[in-house]
Short mmCIF file of C-alpha atoms in Angstrom, two decimals:
data_model
loop_
_atom_site.label_atom_id
_atom_site.label_comp_id
_atom_site.label_asym_id
_atom_site.label_seq_id
_atom_site.Cartn_x
_atom_site.Cartn_y
_atom_site.Cartn_z
CA MET A 17 6.93 22.56 -24.23
CA GLU A 18 3.81 20.39 -24.19
CA PHE A 19 3.63 17.84 -21.38
CA GLY A 20 1.17 15.12 -20.53
CA VAL A 21 0.77 12.20 -18.19
CA GLY A 22 4.13 10.49 -17.70
CA SER A 23 6.21 13.62 -18.40
CA ILE A 24 8.95 14.54 -15.96
CA VAL A 25 9.51 18.28 -15.62
CA GLU A 26 11.23 20.78 -13.35
CA GLY A 27 9.08 23.05 -11.21
CA LYS A 28 9.19 25.37 -8.23
CA VAL A 29 7.23 24.91 -5.00
CA THR A 30 4.87 27.90 -4.71
CA GLY A 31 2.72 26.89 -1.77
CA ILE A 32 2.56 24.30 1.00
CA THR A 33 -0.60 22.99 2.63
CA LYS A 34 -1.28 20.21 5.14
CA PHE A 35 -2.29 17.90 2.24
CA GLY A 36 0.51 18.63 -0.22
CA ALA A 37 2.37 21.28 -2.19
CA PHE A 38 1.59 23.40 -5.22
CA VAL A 39 4.26 23.49 -7.90
CA ALA A 40 4.67 26.05 -10.70
CA LEU A 41 5.34 24.30 -14.01
CA PRO A 42 6.57 25.52 -17.42
CA GLU A 43 4.12 27.47 -19.62
CA GLY A 44 2.55 29.18 -16.59
CA LYS A 45 0.80 26.03 -15.42
CA SER A 46 0.74 24.64 -11.90
CA GLY A 47 -0.07 21.35 -10.26
CA LEU A 48 -0.46 19.67 -6.89
CA VAL A 49 1.84 17.12 -5.30
CA HIS A 50 -0.34 15.25 -2.81
CA ILE A 51 1.31 14.46 0.55
CA SER A 52 1.36 10.75 -0.39
CA GLU A 53 3.41 11.53 -3.50
CA ILE A 54 6.21 13.50 -1.82
CA ALA A 55 8.49 10.73 -0.56
CA TYR A 56 8.78 6.95 -0.35
CA THR A 57 8.68 7.27 3.44
CA TYR A 58 5.73 8.36 5.56
CA VAL A 59 5.23 12.13 5.40
CA ASN A 60 3.57 13.62 8.47
CA ASP A 61 4.39 17.27 7.75
CA VAL A 62 4.99 18.53 4.20
CA LYS A 63 7.20 21.34 5.55
CA GLU A 64 9.71 18.75 6.78
CA HIS A 65 10.34 17.73 3.15
CA LEU A 66 9.72 20.83 1.03
CA LYS A 67 10.24 24.60 1.24
CA GLU A 68 8.56 27.34 -0.77
CA GLY A 69 10.78 28.38 -3.68
CA GLN A 70 12.50 24.98 -3.80
CA GLU A 71 13.18 23.57 -7.27
CA VAL A 72 11.81 20.05 -7.66
CA LYS A 73 11.61 17.41 -10.35
CA VAL A 74 8.06 16.10 -10.72
CA LYS A 75 6.23 13.54 -12.80
CA VAL A 76 2.79 14.27 -14.20
CA ILE A 77 0.61 11.40 -12.93
CA GLY A 78 -2.77 12.72 -13.95
CA ILE A 79 -4.73 15.53 -15.53
CA ASP A 80 -8.42 15.60 -14.67
CA GLU A 81 -11.35 16.80 -16.79
CA ASN A 82 -11.03 20.29 -15.27
CA GLY A 83 -7.38 20.53 -16.33
CA ARG A 84 -5.97 20.13 -12.82
CA ILE A 85 -2.54 18.53 -12.88
CA ASN A 86 -1.61 15.86 -10.33
CA LEU A 87 2.11 15.51 -9.71
CA SER A 88 4.48 13.14 -7.94
CA ILE A 89 7.95 13.83 -6.65
CA LYS A 90 8.65 10.27 -5.58
CA LYS A 91 7.73 8.81 -9.00
CA ALA A 92 10.15 11.23 -10.66
CA MET A 93 13.05 9.48 -8.90
CA ASP A 94 14.21 5.92 -8.50
CA PRO A 95 12.82 4.09 -5.45
CA PRO A 96 15.30 3.57 -2.62
CA PRO A 97 16.96 0.15 -2.54
CA ARG A 98 15.40 -2.41 -0.22
CA PRO A 99 17.54 -3.61 2.67
CA ALA A 100 18.77 -7.16 2.11
CA GLY A 101 16.26 -9.78 3.22
CA GLN A 102 13.37 -7.32 3.49
CA GLY A 103 10.07 -7.93 1.77
CA ARG A 104 9.12 -10.48 -0.81
CA PRO A 105 7.09 -10.53 -4.00
CA GLY A 106 3.47 -9.66 -3.35
CA GLY A 107 4.33 -6.98 -0.82
CA ARG A 108 3.75 -9.07 2.30
CA PRO A 109 6.62 -9.80 4.66
CA ALA A 110 7.40 -13.46 5.18
CA GLY A 111 5.58 -15.02 8.11
CA HIS A 112 2.65 -12.60 8.02
CA GLY A 113 -0.67 -12.79 6.28
CA GLY A 114 -2.87 -15.43 4.76
CA SER A 115 -0.39 -18.20 3.95
CA ALA A 116 0.51 -18.94 7.58
CA GLY A 117 -0.99 -22.07 9.02
CA PHE A 118 -3.71 -22.12 11.69
CA ARG A 119 -2.52 -21.52 15.27
CA GLY A 120 1.09 -20.77 14.35
CA LYS A 121 1.78 -23.94 12.43
CA PRO A 122 4.38 -23.36 9.72
CA ALA A 123 2.87 -22.67 6.32
CA PRO A 124 3.30 -25.36 3.71
CA ALA A 125 5.14 -24.61 0.49
CA GLU A 126 3.37 -22.08 -1.75
CA PRO A 127 0.88 -23.91 -3.99
CA THR A 128 1.40 -23.25 -7.67
CA SER A 129 -1.98 -23.87 -9.25
CA PHE A 130 -5.48 -22.76 -8.38
CA GLU A 131 -6.46 -26.34 -7.64
CA ASP A 132 -3.57 -26.73 -5.19
CA ARG A 133 -4.54 -23.51 -3.44
CA LEU A 134 -8.18 -24.61 -3.29
CA LYS A 135 -7.20 -27.98 -1.78
CA GLN A 136 -5.01 -26.21 0.78
CA PHE A 137 -7.84 -23.83 1.68
CA MET A 138 -10.37 -26.65 2.01
CA ALA A 139 -8.01 -28.65 4.25
CA ALA A 140 -7.39 -25.63 6.49
CA SER A 141 -11.11 -24.88 6.58
CA ASP A 142 -12.00 -28.45 7.54
CA SER A 143 -9.37 -28.38 10.28
CA LYS A 144 -10.71 -25.12 11.70
CA LEU A 145 -14.31 -26.36 11.60
CA SER A 146 -13.45 -29.58 13.42
CA GLU A 147 -11.59 -27.64 16.12
CA LEU A 148 -14.56 -25.30 16.52
CA ARG A 149 -16.98 -28.23 16.79
CA GLN A 150 -14.78 -29.88 19.44
CA ALA A 151 -14.64 -26.64 21.42
CA GLU A 152 -18.42 -26.31 21.12
CA ARG A 153 -18.94 -29.86 22.39
CA ARG A 154 -16.62 -29.23 25.34
CA SER A 155 -18.46 -26.04 26.28
CA SER A 156 -21.89 -27.73 26.02
CA ARG A 157 -20.72 -30.46 28.44
CA ARG A 158 -19.81 -27.77 30.97
CA GLY A 159 -23.29 -26.37 31.24
CA GLY A 160 -24.36 -25.11 27.87
CA ARG A 161 -23.79 -21.98 25.92
CA ARG A 162 -23.26 -18.61 27.48
#
């Protein structure tokens, strides 16, 4: 059975380290499942998720120039469903990140074109600059810069 990148195969965990697990594959080959490829949740200790001798389904995600095989357990299965109302396209939760207005003002509707986004950025930038200049003037009236 020849397998390459993208193949999903059955294997057996042969060793566990702090950075991942080694898996025996068909045809006497073996590969490494990095700790970040074990589960969709944060993995602090590999031993909490895998045991030596455990049968696992893995996906081949890479083979380097030295023939080392990189594997993923989480990519060999479907991702868990998102809870309703969690997340949004782009990976940022609503209300966090760059689209929020300055000083907690609600963010305007998402601009659709580059020009709209540029106008929005320039307006926000001008607003921030004017507030900074006002603050600078107030501090200079109180006895100069510190």
